[in-house]
Amino acid sequence: MARDHRSVDDEHSRPERVDDTTVEALGELSKALETIHRVRGHLYSAHQLVGGADLTLDRVIELLRQAGHDEVANRVERELLGRNVLPGRWTFQIMEEFDDGYYATFQEVERYARETLADGRRHLYEAEMKQRRRTPGMPGHEATPQE
């Protein structure tokens, strides 16, 4: 059975030469990139959480000293305060390396694939799936905001 290649709008319509397998591959690549966007968010969460924990250590050290636990306070200050989370790196450095390396390359390769194979059009797979799954004329099933 032939697949319905209609899309929700011209911007998300596949070029004539693009076959089903290519649309599916581009959809999977887009899905993988979306996962990497989520990974980036989780890394930024870790970055902020570690930074917050490090700043909290100032109060921990202060309270330990007030309570007369100088030896413990000294160890927290010496071994934890400002410590690298990876050799030679604070989390901002990890984020910069991730953003400039893996993340940037992933985005560039995904864009290259779309431009090379589908005239740069995004979300062809999803747009065709939306068209197949919606009920034309039914409220909440409009193809575009203008409909």
Short mmCIF file of N, CA, C and O in Angstrom, two decimals:
data_model
loop_
_atom_site.label_atom_id
_atom_site.label_comp_id
_atom_site.label_asym_id
_atom_site.label_seq_id
_atom_site.Cartn_x
_atom_site.Cartn_y
_atom_site.Cartn_z
N MET A 1 0.84 -1.17 0.00
CA MET A 1 0.00 0.00 0.00
C MET A 1 0.88 1.24 0.00
O MET A 1 1.82 1.36 0.78
N ALA A 2 0.62 2.16 -0.89
CA ALA A 2 1.42 3.37 -1.00
C ALA A 2 1.13 4.30 0.17
O ALA A 2 0.00 4.41 0.62
N ARG A 3 2.16 4.94 0.65
CA ARG A 3 2.01 5.89 1.74
C ARG A 3 1.48 7.20 1.19
O ARG A 3 1.79 7.60 0.08
N ASP A 4 0.71 7.88 2.01
CA ASP A 4 0.21 9.21 1.67
C ASP A 4 1.33 10.22 1.94
O ASP A 4 1.80 10.33 3.06
N HIS A 5 1.77 10.91 0.91
CA HIS A 5 2.88 11.86 1.05
C HIS A 5 2.40 13.28 1.25
O HIS A 5 3.21 14.19 1.24
N ARG A 6 1.10 13.46 1.43
CA ARG A 6 0.61 14.81 1.68
C ARG A 6 1.15 15.30 3.02
O ARG A 6 1.36 14.52 3.94
N SER A 7 1.33 16.60 3.11
CA SER A 7 1.84 17.20 4.33
C SER A 7 0.90 18.31 4.77
O SER A 7 -0.05 18.65 4.06
N VAL A 8 1.18 18.86 5.91
CA VAL A 8 0.31 19.90 6.47
C VAL A 8 0.47 21.25 5.77
O VAL A 8 -0.43 22.07 5.83
N ASP A 9 1.61 21.48 5.13
CA ASP A 9 1.84 22.74 4.42
C ASP A 9 3.01 22.57 3.45
O ASP A 9 3.70 21.55 3.46
N ASP A 10 3.21 23.57 2.61
CA ASP A 10 4.28 23.49 1.60
C ASP A 10 5.67 23.43 2.23
O ASP A 10 6.55 22.74 1.73
N GLU A 11 5.87 24.15 3.31
CA GLU A 11 7.17 24.19 3.97
C GLU A 11 7.62 22.82 4.45
O GLU A 11 8.81 22.54 4.55
N HIS A 12 6.67 21.94 4.74
CA HIS A 12 6.98 20.61 5.24
C HIS A 12 6.64 19.50 4.26
O HIS A 12 6.47 18.35 4.63
N SER A 13 6.53 19.86 2.99
CA SER A 13 6.24 18.87 1.95
C SER A 13 7.55 18.34 1.38
O SER A 13 8.46 19.12 1.09
N ARG A 14 7.61 17.05 1.17
CA ARG A 14 8.85 16.47 0.65
C ARG A 14 9.05 16.84 -0.80
O ARG A 14 8.11 16.88 -1.58
N PRO A 15 10.29 17.10 -1.18
CA PRO A 15 10.59 17.30 -2.60
C PRO A 15 10.27 16.02 -3.38
O PRO A 15 10.31 14.91 -2.82
N GLU A 16 9.94 16.14 -4.63
CA GLU A 16 9.52 15.02 -5.49
C GLU A 16 10.47 13.82 -5.43
O GLU A 16 10.03 12.69 -5.38
N ARG A 17 11.76 14.06 -5.42
CA ARG A 17 12.75 12.98 -5.53
C ARG A 17 12.97 12.21 -4.22
O ARG A 17 13.68 11.21 -4.21
N VAL A 18 12.38 12.66 -3.12
CA VAL A 18 12.65 12.07 -1.81
C VAL A 18 11.72 10.90 -1.54
O VAL A 18 10.51 11.02 -1.57
N ASP A 19 12.31 9.73 -1.27
CA ASP A 19 11.52 8.51 -1.05
C ASP A 19 11.20 8.32 0.43
O ASP A 19 11.69 9.03 1.30
N ASP A 20 10.36 7.31 0.70
CA ASP A 20 9.92 7.03 2.07
C ASP A 20 11.08 6.71 3.00
O ASP A 20 11.10 7.16 4.15
N THR A 21 12.04 5.93 2.54
CA THR A 21 13.16 5.54 3.38
C THR A 21 14.00 6.75 3.77
O THR A 21 14.44 6.86 4.92
N THR A 22 14.19 7.67 2.83
CA THR A 22 14.95 8.89 3.13
C THR A 22 14.21 9.74 4.14
O THR A 22 14.81 10.26 5.09
N VAL A 23 12.89 9.89 3.97
CA VAL A 23 12.09 10.65 4.93
C VAL A 23 12.19 10.02 6.32
O VAL A 23 12.37 10.70 7.33
N GLU A 24 12.12 8.69 6.38
CA GLU A 24 12.23 8.00 7.66
C GLU A 24 13.62 8.19 8.27
O GLU A 24 13.74 8.44 9.49
N ALA A 25 14.66 8.09 7.45
CA ALA A 25 16.02 8.29 7.96
C ALA A 25 16.21 9.70 8.51
O ALA A 25 16.78 9.89 9.59
N LEU A 26 15.71 10.70 7.78
CA LEU A 26 15.82 12.08 8.25
C LEU A 26 15.01 12.28 9.53
O LEU A 26 15.42 13.01 10.44
N GLY A 27 13.87 11.61 9.63
CA GLY A 27 13.07 11.67 10.84
C GLY A 27 13.81 11.08 12.03
O GLY A 27 13.78 11.63 13.14
N GLU A 28 14.48 9.96 11.81
CA GLU A 28 15.26 9.33 12.89
C GLU A 28 16.45 10.20 13.28
O GLU A 28 16.79 10.31 14.47
N LEU A 29 17.09 10.83 12.30
CA LEU A 29 18.22 11.72 12.60
C LEU A 29 17.73 12.91 13.40
O LEU A 29 18.37 13.33 14.37
N SER A 30 16.59 13.45 13.04
CA SER A 30 15.99 14.55 13.79
C SER A 30 15.67 14.12 15.22
O SER A 30 15.92 14.85 16.18
N LYS A 31 15.12 12.93 15.36
CA LYS A 31 14.81 12.39 16.68
C LYS A 31 16.08 12.24 17.52
O LYS A 31 16.09 12.57 18.72
N ALA A 32 17.14 11.77 16.90
CA ALA A 32 18.42 11.64 17.62
C ALA A 32 18.93 13.01 18.05
O ALA A 32 19.42 13.17 19.18
N LEU A 33 18.81 14.01 17.17
CA LEU A 33 19.24 15.36 17.53
C LEU A 33 18.40 15.91 18.68
O LEU A 33 18.94 16.55 19.59
N GLU A 34 17.11 15.65 18.67
CA GLU A 34 16.26 16.09 19.77
C GLU A 34 16.71 15.45 21.08
O GLU A 34 16.69 16.10 22.14
N THR A 35 17.15 14.21 21.03
CA THR A 35 17.68 13.55 22.23
C THR A 35 18.93 14.26 22.71
O THR A 35 19.12 14.48 23.91
N ILE A 36 19.79 14.66 21.78
CA ILE A 36 21.01 15.37 22.15
C ILE A 36 20.69 16.74 22.73
O ILE A 36 21.37 17.20 23.66
N HIS A 37 19.63 17.40 22.24
CA HIS A 37 19.19 18.66 22.86
C HIS A 37 18.81 18.41 24.33
O HIS A 37 19.14 19.21 25.21
N ARG A 38 18.13 17.31 24.57
CA ARG A 38 17.75 16.96 25.95
C ARG A 38 18.98 16.67 26.79
O ARG A 38 19.06 17.08 27.96
N VAL A 39 19.96 15.96 26.21
CA VAL A 39 21.21 15.68 26.92
C VAL A 39 21.86 17.00 27.32
O VAL A 39 22.31 17.17 28.47
N ARG A 40 21.90 17.94 26.39
CA ARG A 40 22.50 19.25 26.67
C ARG A 40 21.79 19.92 27.85
O ARG A 40 22.42 20.49 28.73
N GLY A 41 20.47 19.84 27.88
CA GLY A 41 19.72 20.40 29.00
C GLY A 41 20.08 19.73 30.31
O GLY A 41 20.23 20.40 31.35
N HIS A 42 20.22 18.41 30.28
CA HIS A 42 20.60 17.69 31.49
C HIS A 42 22.01 18.07 31.94
O HIS A 42 22.27 18.20 33.14
N LEU A 43 22.90 18.26 30.98
CA LEU A 43 24.26 18.69 31.33
C LEU A 43 24.24 20.08 31.96
O LEU A 43 24.95 20.34 32.94
N TYR A 44 23.42 20.98 31.43
CA TYR A 44 23.31 22.31 32.02
C TYR A 44 22.69 22.23 33.41
O TYR A 44 23.08 22.98 34.32
N SER A 45 21.75 21.32 33.60
CA SER A 45 21.20 21.12 34.94
C SER A 45 22.29 20.66 35.89
O SER A 45 22.41 21.17 37.02
N ALA A 46 23.09 19.70 35.46
CA ALA A 46 24.20 19.23 36.29
C ALA A 46 25.17 20.38 36.58
O ALA A 46 25.63 20.55 37.73
N HIS A 47 25.46 21.18 35.58
CA HIS A 47 26.35 22.33 35.73
C HIS A 47 25.83 23.27 36.82
O HIS A 47 26.56 23.67 37.73
N GLN A 48 24.54 23.57 36.77
CA GLN A 48 23.96 24.48 37.75
C GLN A 48 23.87 23.84 39.14
O GLN A 48 24.11 24.50 40.16
N LEU A 49 23.54 22.56 39.18
CA LEU A 49 23.45 21.88 40.47
C LEU A 49 24.81 21.77 41.15
O LEU A 49 24.93 22.01 42.37
N VAL A 50 25.83 21.42 40.39
CA VAL A 50 27.18 21.33 40.97
C VAL A 50 27.62 22.71 41.44
O VAL A 50 28.18 22.86 42.55
N GLY A 51 27.38 23.72 40.63
CA GLY A 51 27.74 25.09 41.03
C GLY A 51 27.04 25.51 42.31
O GLY A 51 27.64 26.11 43.21
N GLY A 52 25.75 25.19 42.39
CA GLY A 52 25.00 25.52 43.60
C GLY A 52 25.52 24.79 44.83
O GLY A 52 25.61 25.35 45.92
N ALA A 53 25.84 23.51 44.63
CA ALA A 53 26.39 22.73 45.75
C ALA A 53 27.72 23.32 46.21
O ALA A 53 27.98 23.43 47.42
N ASP A 54 28.56 23.73 45.26
CA ASP A 54 29.85 24.31 45.62
C ASP A 54 29.66 25.61 46.41
O ASP A 54 30.33 25.83 47.42
N LEU A 55 28.71 26.43 45.98
CA LEU A 55 28.45 27.68 46.72
C LEU A 55 27.88 27.40 48.11
O LEU A 55 28.16 28.14 49.05
N THR A 56 27.11 26.33 48.25
CA THR A 56 26.56 25.94 49.56
C THR A 56 27.67 25.57 50.52
O THR A 56 27.53 25.73 51.75
N LEU A 57 28.78 25.09 50.01
CA LEU A 57 29.90 24.71 50.87
C LEU A 57 30.43 25.89 51.68
O LEU A 57 30.95 25.69 52.79
N ASP A 58 30.29 27.11 51.15
CA ASP A 58 30.71 28.28 51.93
C ASP A 58 29.98 28.31 53.27
O ASP A 58 30.59 28.53 54.32
N ARG A 59 28.68 28.11 53.21
CA ARG A 59 27.86 28.11 54.44
C ARG A 59 28.20 26.91 55.32
O ARG A 59 28.27 27.04 56.56
N VAL A 60 28.44 25.77 54.72
CA VAL A 60 28.81 24.57 55.48
C VAL A 60 30.09 24.84 56.27
O VAL A 60 30.17 24.56 57.48
N ILE A 61 31.08 25.40 55.61
CA ILE A 61 32.37 25.68 56.26
C ILE A 61 32.17 26.68 57.39
O ILE A 61 32.69 26.50 58.51
N GLU A 62 31.40 27.71 57.13
CA GLU A 62 31.13 28.72 58.16
C GLU A 62 30.45 28.09 59.38
O GLU A 62 30.86 28.32 60.52
N LEU A 63 29.42 27.27 59.15
CA LEU A 63 28.71 26.64 60.26
C LEU A 63 29.59 25.66 61.02
O LEU A 63 29.54 25.60 62.26
N LEU A 64 30.39 24.89 60.30
CA LEU A 64 31.29 23.96 60.97
C LEU A 64 32.28 24.71 61.86
O LEU A 64 32.56 24.29 63.00
N ARG A 65 32.81 25.81 61.38
CA ARG A 65 33.75 26.61 62.18
C ARG A 65 33.05 27.19 63.41
O ARG A 65 33.60 27.17 64.52
N GLN A 66 31.82 27.70 63.21
CA GLN A 66 31.05 28.25 64.35
C GLN A 66 30.81 27.18 65.41
O GLN A 66 30.79 27.48 66.61
N ALA A 67 30.60 25.94 64.97
CA ALA A 67 30.34 24.84 65.90
C ALA A 67 31.62 24.27 66.49
O ALA A 67 31.58 23.33 67.28
N GLY A 68 32.77 24.82 66.10
CA GLY A 68 34.04 24.38 66.66
C GLY A 68 34.64 23.16 65.99
O GLY A 68 35.52 22.52 66.54
N HIS A 69 34.21 22.87 64.77
CA HIS A 69 34.71 21.70 64.05
C HIS A 69 35.70 22.14 62.95
O HIS A 69 35.51 21.88 61.77
N ASP A 70 36.75 22.80 63.37
CA ASP A 70 37.71 23.36 62.41
C ASP A 70 38.36 22.29 61.53
O ASP A 70 38.58 22.53 60.34
N GLU A 71 38.66 21.15 62.09
CA GLU A 71 39.32 20.10 61.31
C GLU A 71 38.42 19.64 60.16
O GLU A 71 38.87 19.50 59.01
N VAL A 72 37.13 19.43 60.46
CA VAL A 72 36.19 19.02 59.41
C VAL A 72 36.00 20.16 58.42
O VAL A 72 36.00 19.94 57.20
N ALA A 73 35.86 21.38 58.90
CA ALA A 73 35.70 22.54 58.02
C ALA A 73 36.91 22.69 57.09
O ALA A 73 36.75 22.95 55.89
N ASN A 74 38.09 22.49 57.65
CA ASN A 74 39.30 22.58 56.84
C ASN A 74 39.31 21.53 55.74
O ASN A 74 39.71 21.80 54.60
N ARG A 75 38.87 20.32 56.07
CA ARG A 75 38.86 19.26 55.05
C ARG A 75 37.84 19.58 53.95
O ARG A 75 38.14 19.39 52.78
N VAL A 76 36.65 20.02 54.33
CA VAL A 76 35.65 20.41 53.33
C VAL A 76 36.21 21.51 52.44
O VAL A 76 36.12 21.44 51.21
N GLU A 77 36.84 22.50 53.05
CA GLU A 77 37.39 23.62 52.29
C GLU A 77 38.53 23.17 51.37
O GLU A 77 38.59 23.54 50.20
N ARG A 78 39.41 22.35 51.90
CA ARG A 78 40.60 21.91 51.17
C ARG A 78 40.26 20.92 50.05
O ARG A 78 40.78 21.02 48.94
N GLU A 79 39.36 19.96 50.31
CA GLU A 79 39.12 18.87 49.36
C GLU A 79 37.90 19.05 48.47
O GLU A 79 37.86 18.45 47.39
N LEU A 80 36.94 19.85 48.90
CA LEU A 80 35.72 19.98 48.10
C LEU A 80 35.52 21.35 47.47
O LEU A 80 35.14 21.45 46.30
N LEU A 81 35.73 22.40 48.24
CA LEU A 81 35.46 23.75 47.75
C LEU A 81 36.29 24.04 46.50
O LEU A 81 37.52 23.93 46.52
N GLY A 82 35.63 24.31 45.40
CA GLY A 82 36.32 24.65 44.15
C GLY A 82 36.95 23.47 43.43
O GLY A 82 37.70 23.66 42.47
N ARG A 83 36.63 22.26 43.84
CA ARG A 83 37.24 21.07 43.26
C ARG A 83 36.78 20.88 41.81
O ARG A 83 35.63 21.14 41.46
N ASN A 84 37.66 20.41 40.97
CA ASN A 84 37.31 20.02 39.61
C ASN A 84 36.38 18.80 39.67
O ASN A 84 36.59 17.91 40.47
N VAL A 85 35.39 18.76 38.78
CA VAL A 85 34.51 17.59 38.74
C VAL A 85 35.10 16.51 37.84
O VAL A 85 34.79 15.32 38.01
N LEU A 86 35.91 16.89 36.89
CA LEU A 86 36.71 16.00 36.06
C LEU A 86 38.12 16.58 36.05
O LEU A 86 38.29 17.77 36.30
N PRO A 87 39.13 15.78 35.73
CA PRO A 87 40.50 16.31 35.77
C PRO A 87 40.64 17.63 34.99
O PRO A 87 40.36 17.69 33.80
N GLY A 88 41.01 18.68 35.72
CA GLY A 88 41.26 19.98 35.11
C GLY A 88 40.01 20.75 34.68
O GLY A 88 40.12 21.80 34.06
N ARG A 89 38.83 20.24 35.02
CA ARG A 89 37.61 20.87 34.50
C ARG A 89 36.56 21.12 35.58
O ARG A 89 36.18 20.22 36.31
N TRP A 90 36.06 22.34 35.56
CA TRP A 90 34.81 22.65 36.23
C TRP A 90 33.71 22.39 35.20
O TRP A 90 33.99 22.16 34.01
N THR A 91 32.48 22.43 35.64
CA THR A 91 31.40 22.08 34.73
C THR A 91 31.25 23.06 33.56
O THR A 91 30.83 22.65 32.48
N PHE A 92 31.59 24.34 33.76
CA PHE A 92 31.49 25.27 32.63
C PHE A 92 32.42 24.85 31.49
O PHE A 92 32.09 25.01 30.31
N GLN A 93 33.57 24.29 31.84
CA GLN A 93 34.50 23.83 30.82
C GLN A 93 33.97 22.60 30.09
O GLN A 93 34.13 22.47 28.88
N ILE A 94 33.30 21.72 30.84
CA ILE A 94 32.67 20.56 30.22
C ILE A 94 31.60 21.02 29.24
O ILE A 94 31.51 20.52 28.11
N MET A 95 30.78 22.00 29.66
CA MET A 95 29.72 22.51 28.79
C MET A 95 30.29 23.13 27.52
O MET A 95 29.77 22.92 26.43
N GLU A 96 31.34 23.91 27.66
CA GLU A 96 31.95 24.53 26.49
C GLU A 96 32.48 23.49 25.51
O GLU A 96 32.27 23.60 24.30
N GLU A 97 33.14 22.46 26.04
CA GLU A 97 33.67 21.40 25.17
C GLU A 97 32.53 20.64 24.49
O GLU A 97 32.62 20.33 23.30
N PHE A 98 31.49 20.34 25.24
CA PHE A 98 30.34 19.63 24.66
C PHE A 98 29.68 20.50 23.58
O PHE A 98 29.43 20.02 22.47
N ASP A 99 29.41 21.77 23.91
CA ASP A 99 28.75 22.66 22.95
C ASP A 99 29.57 22.85 21.68
O ASP A 99 29.03 22.79 20.57
N ASP A 100 30.87 23.08 21.84
CA ASP A 100 31.72 23.36 20.68
C ASP A 100 32.11 22.12 19.90
O ASP A 100 32.49 22.22 18.74
N GLY A 101 32.02 20.95 20.52
CA GLY A 101 32.43 19.71 19.87
C GLY A 101 31.25 18.88 19.42
O GLY A 101 30.69 19.10 18.35
N TYR A 102 30.86 17.94 20.24
CA TYR A 102 29.83 16.96 19.88
C TYR A 102 28.52 17.63 19.47
O TYR A 102 27.95 17.30 18.43
N TYR A 103 28.04 18.56 20.29
CA TYR A 103 26.75 19.20 20.03
C TYR A 103 26.76 19.98 18.71
O TYR A 103 25.85 19.84 17.89
N ALA A 104 27.77 20.78 18.51
CA ALA A 104 27.87 21.57 17.27
C ALA A 104 27.99 20.66 16.05
O ALA A 104 27.36 20.91 15.02
N THR A 105 28.79 19.60 16.16
CA THR A 105 28.95 18.67 15.04
C THR A 105 27.65 17.95 14.74
O THR A 105 27.26 17.82 13.57
N PHE A 106 26.93 17.52 15.76
CA PHE A 106 25.66 16.81 15.57
C PHE A 106 24.68 17.72 14.83
O PHE A 106 24.03 17.31 13.85
N GLN A 107 24.59 18.97 15.27
CA GLN A 107 23.67 19.91 14.61
C GLN A 107 24.08 20.16 13.15
O GLN A 107 23.23 20.21 12.26
N GLU A 108 25.37 20.29 12.92
CA GLU A 108 25.85 20.57 11.57
C GLU A 108 25.59 19.39 10.64
O GLU A 108 25.17 19.57 9.50
N VAL A 109 25.82 18.17 11.12
CA VAL A 109 25.61 16.99 10.29
C VAL A 109 24.12 16.79 10.00
O VAL A 109 23.74 16.47 8.87
N GLU A 110 23.27 17.03 10.99
CA GLU A 110 21.82 16.92 10.76
C GLU A 110 21.37 17.94 9.73
O GLU A 110 20.60 17.63 8.81
N ARG A 111 21.85 19.17 9.83
CA ARG A 111 21.51 20.22 8.87
C ARG A 111 22.02 19.84 7.47
O ARG A 111 21.31 19.99 6.48
N TYR A 112 23.25 19.34 7.39
CA TYR A 112 23.83 18.90 6.12
C TYR A 112 22.95 17.83 5.47
O TYR A 112 22.68 17.89 4.27
N ALA A 113 22.53 16.85 6.25
CA ALA A 113 21.69 15.77 5.71
C ALA A 113 20.38 16.33 5.16
O ALA A 113 19.95 15.97 4.06
N ARG A 114 19.75 17.22 5.90
CA ARG A 114 18.49 17.82 5.43
C ARG A 114 18.70 18.64 4.17
O ARG A 114 17.91 18.56 3.23
N GLU A 115 19.76 19.44 4.14
CA GLU A 115 20.01 20.28 2.97
C GLU A 115 20.36 19.43 1.76
O GLU A 115 19.92 19.71 0.65
N THR A 116 21.14 18.38 1.96
CA THR A 116 21.56 17.52 0.86
C THR A 116 20.42 16.67 0.33
O THR A 116 20.28 16.51 -0.89
N LEU A 117 19.59 16.15 1.22
CA LEU A 117 18.58 15.17 0.83
C LEU A 117 17.16 15.71 0.68
O LEU A 117 16.35 15.10 -0.01
N ALA A 118 16.86 16.85 1.32
CA ALA A 118 15.46 17.31 1.33
C ALA A 118 15.33 18.82 1.21
O ALA A 118 14.38 19.41 1.72
N ASP A 119 16.28 19.44 0.49
CA ASP A 119 16.25 20.89 0.29
C ASP A 119 16.15 21.66 1.61
O ASP A 119 15.57 22.75 1.67
N GLY A 120 16.70 21.09 2.67
CA GLY A 120 16.74 21.77 3.96
C GLY A 120 15.44 21.69 4.76
O GLY A 120 15.36 22.24 5.85
N ARG A 121 14.46 21.03 4.22
CA ARG A 121 13.16 20.98 4.91
C ARG A 121 13.24 20.13 6.17
O ARG A 121 13.82 19.06 6.17
N ARG A 122 12.60 20.64 7.21
CA ARG A 122 12.61 19.98 8.50
C ARG A 122 11.31 19.23 8.76
O ARG A 122 10.27 19.59 8.23
N HIS A 123 11.40 18.21 9.59
CA HIS A 123 10.24 17.48 10.11
C HIS A 123 9.28 16.96 9.05
O HIS A 123 8.06 16.96 9.23
N LEU A 124 9.82 16.46 7.93
CA LEU A 124 8.97 15.89 6.89
C LEU A 124 8.19 14.69 7.42
O LEU A 124 6.99 14.56 7.14
N TYR A 125 8.86 13.82 8.13
CA TYR A 125 8.21 12.61 8.65
C TYR A 125 7.03 12.98 9.56
O TYR A 125 5.93 12.46 9.42
N GLU A 126 7.29 13.90 10.49
CA GLU A 126 6.25 14.31 11.43
C GLU A 126 5.11 15.03 10.73
O GLU A 126 3.94 14.82 11.08
N ALA A 127 5.42 15.88 9.75
CA ALA A 127 4.38 16.62 9.05
C ALA A 127 3.46 15.69 8.27
O ALA A 127 2.23 15.87 8.25
N GLU A 128 4.04 14.67 7.65
CA GLU A 128 3.21 13.69 6.93
C GLU A 128 2.40 12.85 7.91
O GLU A 128 1.22 12.54 7.66
N MET A 129 3.00 12.50 9.04
CA MET A 129 2.27 11.74 10.06
C MET A 129 1.11 12.57 10.61
O MET A 129 0.01 12.07 10.79
N LYS A 130 1.35 13.85 10.86
CA LYS A 130 0.28 14.72 11.34
C LYS A 130 -0.87 14.74 10.34
O LYS A 130 -2.03 14.64 10.72
N GLN A 131 -0.54 14.88 9.06
CA GLN A 131 -1.57 14.92 8.03
C GLN A 131 -2.38 13.62 8.01
O GLN A 131 -3.61 13.65 7.89
N ARG A 132 -1.70 12.49 8.16
CA ARG A 132 -2.40 11.19 8.16
C ARG A 132 -3.28 11.02 9.39
O ARG A 132 -4.34 10.41 9.32
N ARG A 133 -2.86 11.55 10.53
CA ARG A 133 -3.54 11.27 11.79
C ARG A 133 -4.61 12.29 12.17
O ARG A 133 -5.45 12.00 13.01
N ARG A 134 -4.60 13.45 11.56
CA ARG A 134 -5.58 14.46 11.95
C ARG A 134 -6.93 14.22 11.28
O ARG A 134 -7.01 13.50 10.28
N THR A 135 -7.96 14.80 11.83
CA THR A 135 -9.30 14.71 11.26
C THR A 135 -9.64 16.07 10.68
O THR A 135 -10.00 16.99 11.44
N PRO A 136 -9.50 16.25 9.36
CA PRO A 136 -9.77 17.56 8.74
C PRO A 136 -11.17 18.06 9.11
O PRO A 136 -12.15 17.31 9.14
N GLY A 137 -11.24 19.35 9.43
CA GLY A 137 -12.51 19.97 9.79
C GLY A 137 -12.87 19.86 11.25
O GLY A 137 -13.78 20.54 11.73
N MET A 138 -12.17 19.03 11.99
CA MET A 138 -12.46 18.85 13.42
C MET A 138 -11.66 19.87 14.24
O MET A 138 -10.47 20.04 14.02
N PRO A 139 -12.31 20.57 15.17
CA PRO A 139 -11.57 21.53 16.02
C PRO A 139 -10.41 20.84 16.73
O PRO A 139 -10.53 19.73 17.22
N GLY A 140 -9.27 21.53 16.76
CA GLY A 140 -8.09 20.97 17.37
C GLY A 140 -7.27 20.10 16.43
O GLY A 140 -6.21 19.60 16.82
N HIS A 141 -7.73 19.94 15.20
CA HIS A 141 -7.02 19.11 14.22
C HIS A 141 -6.58 19.95 13.00
O HIS A 141 -6.32 19.40 11.95
N GLU A 142 -6.51 21.28 13.16
CA GLU A 142 -6.11 22.14 12.04
C GLU A 142 -4.70 21.78 11.59
O GLU A 142 -3.85 21.42 12.39
N ALA A 143 -4.47 21.90 10.28
CA ALA A 143 -3.16 21.59 9.72
C ALA A 143 -2.11 22.63 10.12
O ALA A 143 -0.95 22.30 10.37
N THR A 144 -2.53 23.89 10.19
CA THR A 144 -1.64 24.99 10.53
C THR A 144 -2.40 26.00 11.40
O THR A 144 -3.63 25.96 11.45
N PRO A 145 -1.69 26.90 12.08
CA PRO A 145 -2.38 27.92 12.88
C PRO A 145 -3.32 28.80 12.04
O PRO A 145 -4.30 29.32 12.55
N GLN A 146 -3.01 28.97 10.75
CA GLN A 146 -3.83 29.83 9.89
C GLN A 146 -5.14 29.16 9.48
O GLN A 146 -6.05 29.83 9.02
N GLU A 147 -5.24 27.86 9.61
CA GLU A 147 -6.43 27.13 9.13
C GLU A 147 -7.63 27.38 10.02
O GLU A 147 -7.60 27.39 11.20
#
